[in-house]
PDB file of C-alpha atoms and ligand atoms in Angstrom:
ATOM      1  CA  MET A   1      10.176  31.368  17.949  1.00 37.00           C
ATOM      2  CA  SER A   2      13.105  33.003  16.371  1.00 42.00           C
ATOM      3  CA  GLU A   3      12.391  33.918  12.538  1.00 42.00           C
ATOM      4  CA  ASP A   4      14.810  30.960  11.515  1.00 45.00           C
ATOM      5  CA  LYS A   5      13.062  28.412  13.458  1.00 42.00           C
ATOM      6  CA  THR A   6       9.457  29.795  12.085  1.00 41.00           C
ATOM      7  CA  GLU A   7      10.889  29.403   8.871  1.00 46.00           C
ATOM      8  CA  SER A   8      11.697  26.195   9.129  1.00 41.00           C
ATOM      9  CA  ARG A   9       8.873  25.495  10.367  1.00 38.00           C
ATOM     10  CA  ARG A  10       6.623  26.461   8.301  1.00 39.00           C
ATOM     11  CA  LYS A  11       8.647  24.313   5.836  1.00 38.00           C
ATOM     12  CA  PHE A  12       8.012  21.255   7.733  1.00 36.00           C
ATOM     13  CA  LEU A  13       4.115  21.664   7.572  1.00 36.00           C
ATOM     14  CA  THR A  14       4.325  22.899   3.880  1.00 38.00           C
ATOM     15  CA  GLY A  15       7.838  22.144   1.997  1.00 36.00           C
ATOM     16  CA  SER A  16       8.351  19.012   0.142  1.00 39.00           C
ATOM     17  CA  ALA A  17      12.197  18.709   1.844  1.00 38.00           C
ATOM     18  CA  ALA A  18      10.289  17.457   4.718  1.00 38.00           C
ATOM     19  CA  ILE A  19       8.412  15.182   3.023  1.00 40.00           C
ATOM     20  CA  ALA A  20      11.126  13.622   1.449  1.00 42.00           C
ATOM     21  CA  GLY A  21      11.927  12.558   4.622  1.00 40.00           C
ATOM     22  CA  ALA A  22      14.980  11.109   4.504  1.00 40.00           C
ATOM     23  CA  THR A  23      17.294  14.361   3.430  1.00 43.00           C
ATOM     24  CA  ALA A  24      19.262  16.016   6.195  1.00 43.00           C
ATOM     25  CA  LEU A  25      17.410  19.482   5.150  1.00 45.00           C
ATOM     26  CA  GLY A  26      14.220  17.066   6.543  1.00 47.00           C
ATOM     27  CA  ALA A  27      15.958  15.542   9.797  1.00 50.00           C
ATOM     28  CA  ASN A  28      17.060  19.541  10.776  1.00 53.00           C
ATOM     29  CA  ILE A  29      13.620  20.750   9.844  1.00 59.00           C
ATOM     30  CA  SER A  30      11.858  17.687  11.527  1.00 62.00           C
ATOM     31  CA  ALA A  31      14.560  18.809  14.722  1.00 66.00           C
ATOM     32  CA  ALA A  32      13.591  22.685  14.552  1.00 68.00           C
ATOM     33  CA  TYR A  33       9.904  21.437  14.988  1.00 67.00           C
ATOM     34  CA  ALA A  34      10.415  19.424  17.737  1.00 69.00           C
ATOM     35  CA  GLN A  35      11.922  21.544  20.182  1.00 68.00           C
ATOM     36  CA  ASP A  36       9.807  24.125  19.025  1.00 73.00           C
ATOM     37  CA  GLN A  37       6.959  22.562  20.357  1.00 79.00           C
ATOM     38  CA  GLY A  38       8.120  20.268  23.203  1.00 87.00           C
ATOM     39  CA  TYR A  39       8.165  16.910  21.873  1.00 92.00           C
ATOM     40  CA  VAL A  40      10.901  14.827  23.144  1.00 92.00           C
ATOM     41  CA  LEU A  41      11.772  13.105  19.668  1.00 92.00           C
ATOM     42  CA  ASP A  42      12.348  14.450  16.414  1.00 90.00           C
ATOM     43  CA  VAL A  43       9.057  14.262  14.773  1.00 90.00           C
ATOM     44  CA  PRO A  44       8.826  11.353  11.767  1.00 91.00           C
ATOM     45  CA  PRO A  45       8.672  12.476   8.684  1.00 92.00           C
ATOM     46  CA  VAL A  46       5.599  12.524   6.716  1.00 96.00           C
ATOM     47  CA  ILE A  47       5.192   9.566   4.463  1.00 97.00           C
ATOM     48  CA  SER A  48       4.314  10.454   0.685  1.00 98.00           C
ATOM     49  CA  MET A  49       3.898   8.854  -2.658  1.00 98.00           C
ATOM     50  CA  GLU A  50       4.903  11.068  -5.933  1.00 98.00           C
ATOM     51  CA  ILE A  51       1.859  11.473  -8.320  1.00 98.00           C
ATOM     52  CA  ASN A  52       1.857  11.614 -11.895  1.00 97.00           C
ATOM     53  CA  ASP A  53       2.588  15.026 -13.810  1.00 96.00           C
ATOM     54  CA  THR A  54       3.069  16.799 -10.900  1.00 97.00           C
ATOM     55  CA  THR A  55       5.756  17.654  -8.469  1.00 97.00           C
ATOM     56  CA  ASP A  56       3.113  17.704  -5.242  1.00 97.00           C
ATOM     57  CA  ARG A  57       3.068  14.358  -3.190  1.00 98.00           C
ATOM     58  CA  PHE A  58       0.095  12.732  -1.224  1.00 98.00           C
ATOM     59  CA  PRO A  59       0.515  12.208   1.677  1.00 98.00           C
ATOM     60  CA  VAL A  60      -0.087   8.779   3.209  1.00 98.00           C
ATOM     61  CA  ARG A  61      -2.432   8.263   6.666  1.00 98.00           C
ATOM     62  CA  ARG A  62      -3.232   4.854   6.953  1.00 98.00           C
ATOM     63  CA  VAL A  63      -2.577   1.357   4.929  1.00 98.00           C
ATOM     64  CA  PHE A  64      -5.396  -0.700   4.140  1.00 98.00           C
ATOM     65  CA  CYS A  65      -4.988  -4.114   2.555  1.00 98.00           C
ATOM     66  CA  LEU A  66      -7.542  -6.378   0.956  1.00 97.00           C
ATOM     67  CA  GLY A  67      -6.624 -10.393   1.546  1.00 95.00           C
ATOM     68  CA  ARG A  68      -8.318 -12.910  -0.916  1.00 94.00           C
ATOM     69  CA  ASN A  69     -10.211 -10.509  -3.140  1.00 96.00           C
ATOM     70  CA  TYR A  70      -9.667 -12.688  -6.386  1.00 95.00           C
ATOM     71  CA  ARG A  71     -11.513 -16.023  -6.892  1.00 92.00           C
ATOM     72  CA  ALA A  72      -8.725 -17.659  -7.789  1.00 91.00           C
ATOM     73  CA  HIS A  73      -6.301 -16.365  -5.413  1.00 92.00           C
ATOM     74  CA  ALA A  74      -8.484 -17.160  -2.531  1.00 91.00           C
ATOM     75  CA  ILE A  75      -8.578 -21.082  -4.180  1.00 92.00           C
ATOM     76  CA  GLU A  76      -4.732 -21.140  -4.058  1.00 92.00           C
ATOM     77  CA  SER A  77      -4.744 -20.146  -0.945  1.00 89.00           C
ATOM     78  CA  GLY A  78      -6.960 -22.803   1.191  1.00 89.00           C
ATOM     79  CA  ASP A  79     -10.552 -20.715   1.116  1.00 90.00           C
ATOM     80  CA  ASN A  80     -13.549 -21.625   0.149  1.00 91.00           C
ATOM     81  CA  PRO A  81     -14.333 -18.484  -1.679  1.00 90.00           C
ATOM     82  CA  ASP A  82     -18.115 -19.437  -1.786  1.00 90.00           C
ATOM     83  CA  GLU A  83     -18.231 -20.156   2.095  1.00 91.00           C
ATOM     84  CA  THR A  84     -15.527 -16.904   2.860  1.00 91.00           C
ATOM     85  CA  PRO A  85     -15.577 -13.418   2.217  1.00 92.00           C
ATOM     86  CA  PRO A  86     -12.267 -11.193   1.477  1.00 93.00           C
ATOM     87  CA  PHE A  87     -11.076  -9.315   4.621  1.00 94.00           C
ATOM     88  CA  PHE A  88      -9.166  -6.987   5.853  1.00 97.00           C
ATOM     89  CA  PHE A  89      -4.986  -6.437   7.426  1.00 97.00           C
ATOM     90  CA  ILE A  90      -2.772  -3.168   7.659  1.00 97.00           C
ATOM     91  CA  LYS A  91       0.263  -2.148   7.480  1.00 98.00           C
ATOM     92  CA  PRO A  92       2.042   0.530   9.178  1.00 97.00           C
ATOM     93  CA  ARG A  93       2.412   3.740   6.640  1.00 96.00           C
ATOM     94  CA  ASP A  94       5.907   3.777   6.308  1.00 93.00           C
ATOM     95  CA  ALA A  95       5.921   0.492   4.891  1.00 97.00           C
ATOM     96  CA  VAL A  96       5.079   2.681   1.805  1.00 98.00           C
ATOM     97  CA  VAL A  97       8.521   3.336  -0.153  1.00 97.00           C
ATOM     98  CA  PRO A  98       9.046   4.269  -3.560  1.00 97.00           C
ATOM     99  CA  ALA A  99       9.471   1.612  -6.070  1.00 96.00           C
ATOM    100  CA  THR A 100      12.995   2.657  -7.424  1.00 94.00           C
ATOM    101  CA  ASP A 101      14.180   2.550  -3.909  1.00 91.00           C
ATOM    102  CA  GLY A 102      14.892  -1.099  -4.637  1.00 89.00           C
ATOM    103  CA  PHE A 103      13.084  -3.716  -2.023  1.00 96.00           C
ATOM    104  CA  PRO A 104      15.921  -4.946   0.467  1.00 96.00           C
ATOM    105  CA  TYR A 105      15.156  -8.743   1.237  1.00 97.00           C
ATOM    106  CA  PRO A 106      13.573  -8.235   4.808  1.00 97.00           C
ATOM    107  CA  GLN A 107      15.579  -9.880   7.839  1.00 97.00           C
ATOM    108  CA  GLY A 108      13.508 -12.699   9.615  1.00 97.00           C
ATOM    109  CA  THR A 109      12.159 -14.812   6.701  1.00 98.00           C
ATOM    110  CA  SER A 110      13.640 -17.291   4.116  1.00 98.00           C
ATOM    111  CA  GLU A 111      10.296 -17.005   1.944  1.00 98.00           C
ATOM    112  CA  LEU A 112       9.840 -13.781   0.809  1.00 98.00           C
ATOM    113  CA  ARG A 113       6.612 -13.555  -1.054  1.00 98.00           C
ATOM    114  CA  TYR A 114       5.018 -10.793  -4.042  1.00 98.00           C
ATOM    115  CA  GLU A 115       1.941 -10.368  -4.680  1.00 98.00           C
ATOM    116  CA  ALA A 116       0.487  -7.817  -7.348  1.00 98.00           C
ATOM    117  CA  GLU A 117      -2.010  -5.463  -6.159  1.00 98.00           C
ATOM    118  CA  LEU A 118      -4.054  -2.358  -7.359  1.00 98.00           C
ATOM    119  CA  VAL A 119      -3.527   0.420  -4.700  1.00 98.00           C
ATOM    120  CA  VAL A 120      -6.595   3.240  -4.627  1.00 98.00           C
ATOM    121  CA  ALA A 121      -5.574   6.603  -2.906  1.00 98.00           C
ATOM    122  CA  LEU A 122      -8.675   8.500  -0.827  1.00 98.00           C
ATOM    123  CA  HIS A 123      -8.683  12.616  -0.576  1.00 98.00           C
ATOM    124  CA  SER A 124     -11.867  12.269   1.772  1.00 98.00           C
ATOM    125  CA  GLY A 125     -13.965   9.572   3.977  1.00 98.00           C
ATOM    126  CA  GLY A 126     -16.102   9.048   6.699  1.00 98.00           C
ATOM    127  CA  LYS A 127     -18.025   6.142   8.173  1.00 98.00           C
ATOM    128  CA  ASN A 128     -20.764   3.826   6.597  1.00 98.00           C
ATOM    129  CA  ILE A 129     -20.698   5.318   2.809  1.00 98.00           C
ATOM    130  CA  ASP A 130     -22.938   4.037   0.153  1.00 98.00           C
ATOM    131  CA  ALA A 131     -21.106   1.802  -2.564  1.00 98.00           C
ATOM    132  CA  ALA A 132     -22.704   3.784  -4.958  1.00 98.00           C
ATOM    133  CA  ASP A 133     -21.019   6.945  -3.593  1.00 97.00           C
ATOM    134  CA  ALA A 134     -17.559   5.333  -2.877  1.00 98.00           C
ATOM    135  CA  LEU A 135     -15.317   6.621  -6.117  1.00 98.00           C
ATOM    136  CA  ASP A 136     -15.970  10.341  -4.632  1.00 98.00           C
ATOM    137  CA  HIS A 137     -13.791   9.469  -2.752  1.00 98.00           C
ATOM    138  CA  VAL A 138     -10.819   8.128  -4.485  1.00 98.00           C
ATOM    139  CA  TYR A 139      -7.998  10.671  -5.393  1.00 98.00           C
ATOM    140  CA  ALA A 140      -6.264   8.507  -7.582  1.00 98.00           C
ATOM    141  CA  TYR A 141      -5.157   4.672  -8.250  1.00 98.00           C
ATOM    142  CA  GLY A 142      -1.514   3.273  -8.713  1.00 98.00           C
ATOM    143  CA  VAL A 143       0.441   0.122  -8.741  1.00 98.00           C
ATOM    144  CA  SER A 144       2.195  -1.758  -5.635  1.00 98.00           C
ATOM    145  CA  LEU A 145       3.254  -4.669  -4.232  1.00 98.00           C
ATOM    146  CA  ASP A 146       1.985  -6.281  -0.502  1.00 98.00           C
ATOM    147  CA  MET A 147       5.042  -8.371   0.374  1.00 98.00           C
ATOM    148  CA  THR A 148       4.850 -11.602   2.413  1.00 98.00           C
ATOM    149  CA  ARG A 149       6.996 -13.182   4.809  1.00 98.00           C
ATOM    150  CA  GLU A 150       5.632 -16.387   3.876  1.00 97.00           C
ATOM    151  CA  ASP A 151       7.176 -18.240   5.930  1.00 97.00           C
ATOM    152  CA  LEU A 152       5.877 -16.083   9.009  1.00 97.00           C
ATOM    153  CA  GLN A 153       2.418 -16.367   7.613  1.00 96.00           C
ATOM    154  CA  HIS A 154       2.354 -19.878   7.814  1.00 95.00           C
ATOM    155  CA  VAL A 155       3.072 -20.315  11.500  1.00 96.00           C
ATOM    156  CA  ALA A 156       0.720 -17.367  12.305  1.00 95.00           C
ATOM    157  CA  GLN A 157      -1.728 -19.558  10.124  1.00 93.00           C
ATOM    158  CA  GLU A 158      -0.958 -22.645  12.086  1.00 95.00           C
ATOM    159  CA  LEU A 159      -1.608 -21.244  15.242  1.00 96.00           C
ATOM    160  CA  SER A 160      -4.357 -19.067  14.546  1.00 95.00           C
ATOM    161  CA  ARG A 161      -2.679 -15.901  15.699  1.00 95.00           C
ATOM    162  CA  PRO A 162      -2.195 -12.517  13.675  1.00 93.00           C
ATOM    163  CA  TRP A 163      -0.299 -11.896  10.563  1.00 91.00           C
ATOM    164  CA  ALA A 164       0.951  -8.414  11.724  1.00 95.00           C
ATOM    165  CA  ILE A 165       4.674 -10.073  11.848  1.00 96.00           C
ATOM    166  CA  SER A 166       4.446 -11.346   7.630  1.00 97.00           C
ATOM    167  CA  LYS A 167       2.466  -8.569   6.210  1.00 97.00           C
ATOM    168  CA  SER A 168       3.426  -5.111   7.907  1.00 97.00           C
ATOM    169  CA  PHE A 169       6.923  -5.115   7.601  1.00 96.00           C
ATOM    170  CA  ASP A 170       9.550  -2.488   6.279  1.00 95.00           C
ATOM    171  CA  HIS A 171       8.925  -1.406   3.089  1.00 95.00           C
ATOM    172  CA  SER A 172       6.494  -4.198   2.714  1.00 98.00           C
ATOM    173  CA  ALA A 173       4.496  -2.079   0.041  1.00 98.00           C
ATOM    174  CA  PRO A 174       7.012  -0.705  -2.635  1.00 98.00           C
ATOM    175  CA  CYS A 175       4.470   1.300  -4.729  1.00 98.00           C
ATOM    176  CA  GLY A 176       4.754   3.214  -8.027  1.00 98.00           C
ATOM    177  CA  PRO A 177       3.663   6.997  -8.497  1.00 98.00           C
ATOM    178  CA  LEU A 178      -0.120   7.432  -8.083  1.00 98.00           C
ATOM    179  CA  THR A 179      -2.742   8.427 -10.688  1.00 98.00           C
ATOM    180  CA  THR A 180      -5.351  11.004 -11.092  1.00 98.00           C
ATOM    181  CA  VAL A 181      -8.611  10.359 -11.161  1.00 98.00           C
ATOM    182  CA  THR A 182      -8.956  14.056 -12.575  1.00 97.00           C
ATOM    183  CA  GLY A 183      -6.088  13.004 -15.098  1.00 94.00           C
ATOM    184  CA  ASN A 184      -7.001   9.101 -16.144  1.00 96.00           C
ATOM    185  CA  GLY A 185     -10.565   8.683 -14.308  1.00 97.00           C
ATOM    186  CA  HIS A 186     -11.659   5.462 -12.306  1.00 98.00           C
ATOM    187  CA  VAL A 187      -9.708   2.174 -12.612  1.00 97.00           C
ATOM    188  CA  VAL A 188     -12.648  -0.562 -12.227  1.00 93.00           C
ATOM    189  CA  ASP A 189     -11.217  -2.424 -15.039  1.00 95.00           C
ATOM    190  CA  GLY A 190      -8.130  -3.999 -16.952  1.00 97.00           C
ATOM    191  CA  ARG A 191      -5.212  -6.279 -17.077  1.00 98.00           C
ATOM    192  CA  ILE A 192      -2.651  -6.795 -13.784  1.00 98.00           C
ATOM    193  CA  TRP A 193       0.576  -8.351 -14.253  1.00 98.00           C
ATOM    194  CA  LEU A 194       3.461  -9.796 -13.060  1.00 98.00           C
ATOM    195  CA  THR A 195       7.103 -10.433 -13.934  1.00 98.00           C
ATOM    196  CA  VAL A 196      10.087 -12.222 -11.663  1.00 98.00           C
ATOM    197  CA  ASN A 197      13.046 -11.948 -14.317  1.00 98.00           C
ATOM    198  CA  GLY A 198      10.130 -11.498 -17.444  1.00 98.00           C
ATOM    199  CA  GLU A 199       8.638 -14.363 -16.937  1.00 98.00           C
ATOM    200  CA  ILE A 200       4.942 -14.222 -16.070  1.00 98.00           C
ATOM    201  CA  LYS A 201       3.519 -15.274 -12.469  1.00 98.00           C
ATOM    202  CA  GLN A 202       0.731 -12.977 -12.403  1.00 98.00           C
ATOM    203  CA  ASP A 203      -1.580 -12.226 -15.027  1.00 98.00           C
ATOM    204  CA  SER A 204      -5.869 -11.368 -14.126  1.00 98.00           C
ATOM    205  CA  ASP A 205      -7.789  -8.577 -14.746  1.00 98.00           C
ATOM    206  CA  LEU A 206      -9.039  -5.752 -11.984  1.00 98.00           C
ATOM    207  CA  ASN A 207     -13.234  -6.616 -13.005  1.00 97.00           C
ATOM    208  CA  LEU A 208     -11.800  -9.838 -11.407  1.00 97.00           C
ATOM    209  CA  GLN A 209     -12.053  -8.402  -7.743  1.00 97.00           C
ATOM    210  CA  ARG A 210     -14.532 -10.499  -5.250  1.00 95.00           C
ATOM    211  CA  TRP A 211     -15.023  -6.846  -3.963  1.00 96.00           C
ATOM    212  CA  SER A 212     -14.686  -4.022  -6.297  1.00 97.00           C
ATOM    213  CA  VAL A 213     -12.791  -0.724  -5.058  1.00 98.00           C
ATOM    214  CA  SER A 214     -16.419   0.772  -4.388  1.00 98.00           C
ATOM    215  CA  GLU A 215     -17.826  -2.326  -2.053  1.00 97.00           C
ATOM    216  CA  GLY A 216     -14.586  -2.666  -0.536  1.00 97.00           C
ATOM    217  CA  ILE A 217     -14.579   1.004   0.424  1.00 98.00           C
ATOM    218  CA  ALA A 218     -18.365   0.770   1.296  1.00 98.00           C
ATOM    219  CA  ILE A 219     -17.367  -2.177   3.756  1.00 97.00           C
ATOM    220  CA  LEU A 220     -14.038  -1.036   5.421  1.00 97.00           C
ATOM    221  CA  SER A 221     -16.125   2.227   6.107  1.00 98.00           C
ATOM    222  CA  GLN A 222     -18.297   0.355   8.325  1.00 97.00           C
ATOM    223  CA  TYR A 223     -15.711  -0.671  10.275  1.00 97.00           C
ATOM    224  CA  TYR A 224     -13.155   2.561  10.247  1.00 98.00           C
ATOM    225  CA  GLU A 225     -13.810   5.982   9.494  1.00 98.00           C
ATOM    226  CA  LEU A 226     -11.905   6.517   6.633  1.00 98.00           C
ATOM    227  CA  ARG A 227     -10.205   9.843   5.871  1.00 98.00           C
ATOM    228  CA  ALA A 228      -8.056  11.807   3.365  1.00 98.00           C
ATOM    229  CA  GLY A 229      -4.685  10.602   2.886  1.00 98.00           C
ATOM    230  CA  ASP A 230      -5.677   6.256   3.883  1.00 98.00           C
ATOM    231  CA  ILE A 231      -4.661   4.483   1.325  1.00 98.00           C
ATOM    232  CA  ILE A 232      -6.092   0.797   0.320  1.00 98.00           C
ATOM    233  CA  LEU A 233      -4.148  -2.056  -1.076  1.00 98.00           C
ATOM    234  CA  THR A 234      -6.736  -4.117  -2.603  1.00 98.00           C
ATOM    235  CA  GLY A 235      -5.458  -7.671  -3.156  1.00 97.00           C
ATOM    236  CA  THR A 236      -3.614  -9.969  -5.752  1.00 97.00           C
ATOM    237  CA  PRO A 237      -4.575 -12.332  -8.290  1.00 97.00           C
ATOM    238  CA  GLU A 238      -3.427 -15.959  -8.463  1.00 97.00           C
ATOM    239  CA  GLY A 239      -0.220 -17.081  -9.125  1.00 97.00           C
ATOM    240  CA  ILE A 240       1.521 -15.752  -5.545  1.00 97.00           C
ATOM    241  CA  GLY A 241       5.775 -17.312  -5.490  1.00 97.00           C
ATOM    242  CA  LEU A 242       8.883 -16.346  -3.890  1.00 98.00           C
ATOM    243  CA  VAL A 243      11.298 -14.316  -4.574  1.00 98.00           C
ATOM    244  CA  ASN A 244      15.433 -14.124  -3.493  1.00 98.00           C
ATOM    245  CA  LYS A 245      18.121 -11.423  -3.382  1.00 97.00           C
ATOM    246  CA  GLY A 246      18.686 -10.164  -7.478  1.00 97.00           C
ATOM    247  CA  ASP A 247      15.594 -11.003  -8.689  1.00 98.00           C
ATOM    248  CA  VAL A 248      13.787  -8.256 -10.712  1.00 98.00           C
ATOM    249  CA  ILE A 249       9.879  -8.101 -10.433  1.00 98.00           C
ATOM    250  CA  LYS A 250       7.889  -5.923 -12.524  1.00 98.00           C
ATOM    251  CA  VAL A 251       4.289  -5.192 -11.808  1.00 98.00           C
ATOM    252  CA  GLY A 252       1.810  -3.568 -14.116  1.00 98.00           C
ATOM    253  CA  ILE A 253      -1.948  -2.277 -14.082  1.00 98.00           C
ATOM    254  CA  GLU A 254      -3.793  -1.622 -17.888  1.00 97.00           C
ATOM    255  CA  SER A 255      -3.743   2.244 -17.818  1.00 95.00           C
ATOM    256  CA  LEU A 256      -1.704   2.515 -15.101  1.00 98.00           C
ATOM    257  CA  GLY A 257       1.857   1.474 -16.041  1.00 97.00           C
ATOM    258  CA  GLN A 258       3.974  -0.610 -14.662  1.00 98.00           C
ATOM    259  CA  ILE A 259       6.343  -0.523 -11.578  1.00 98.00           C
ATOM    260  CA  GLU A 260      10.045  -2.887 -11.221  1.00 98.00           C
ATOM    261  CA  VAL A 261      11.334  -3.699  -8.058  1.00 97.00           C
ATOM    262  CA  GLU A 262      15.016  -5.524  -6.958  1.00 97.00           C
ATOM    263  CA  VAL A 263      15.669  -7.982  -4.691  1.00 97.00           C
ATOM    264  CA  THR A 264      18.588  -6.433  -3.584  1.00 96.00           C
TER     265      THR A 264
HETATM  266 MN1   MN B   1      -1.963  -8.929  -0.604  1.00 77.36          MN
END
């Protein structure tokens, strides 16, 4: 390995340029790394999230999502929350994009839905985690959107097919910067709200989650070995609806701040 390539590889493994991902420099470093390691393609960029009060970034491993985790939203979605518990689905890690990038209206849909959500970022994990210990695995919290192609979801629901095509598309999880537990403590209650063009659409409280963050981590770990870098979108309250090109969505969570996403 030449000195240049060694340096490139070191930067790829440790540097912010490659983590930023889409830059030309990042692509070059990735290509050099691919050649060195015998990969036939450029190595995909690390997907990462901004963290408040530091230039360090949080690398994303997997994206778990909770469905129907607020009683009133479960009811508006046609569930009987006395009979059906929340559930999980997954998005690809590169669904995670900075909220500040704007949100390109996705292909394949004419019914694009917003869902305001608290995101939880893990710095450790395991199997069969006790709810009492679950918050020890949380590194940070943030504000996010679970964007949904509602028309495709309805088709999937009618045919009893998976939701993937409605939930797991490119850019479908715009996120704000993370706020660390070290700096701000755990976020177990507080207002969560969403506006479209300044009009309030969702307005609830995190303490109305059916599975708390602790319970969500504990239950998820009964089915997956959770790992550092995993994030969990913890479900949306009632008031979901559709947005169009040009609409501006704002999502806020008490103690975490707010994000603003323009549909472009
Ligand atoms: Mn959701």
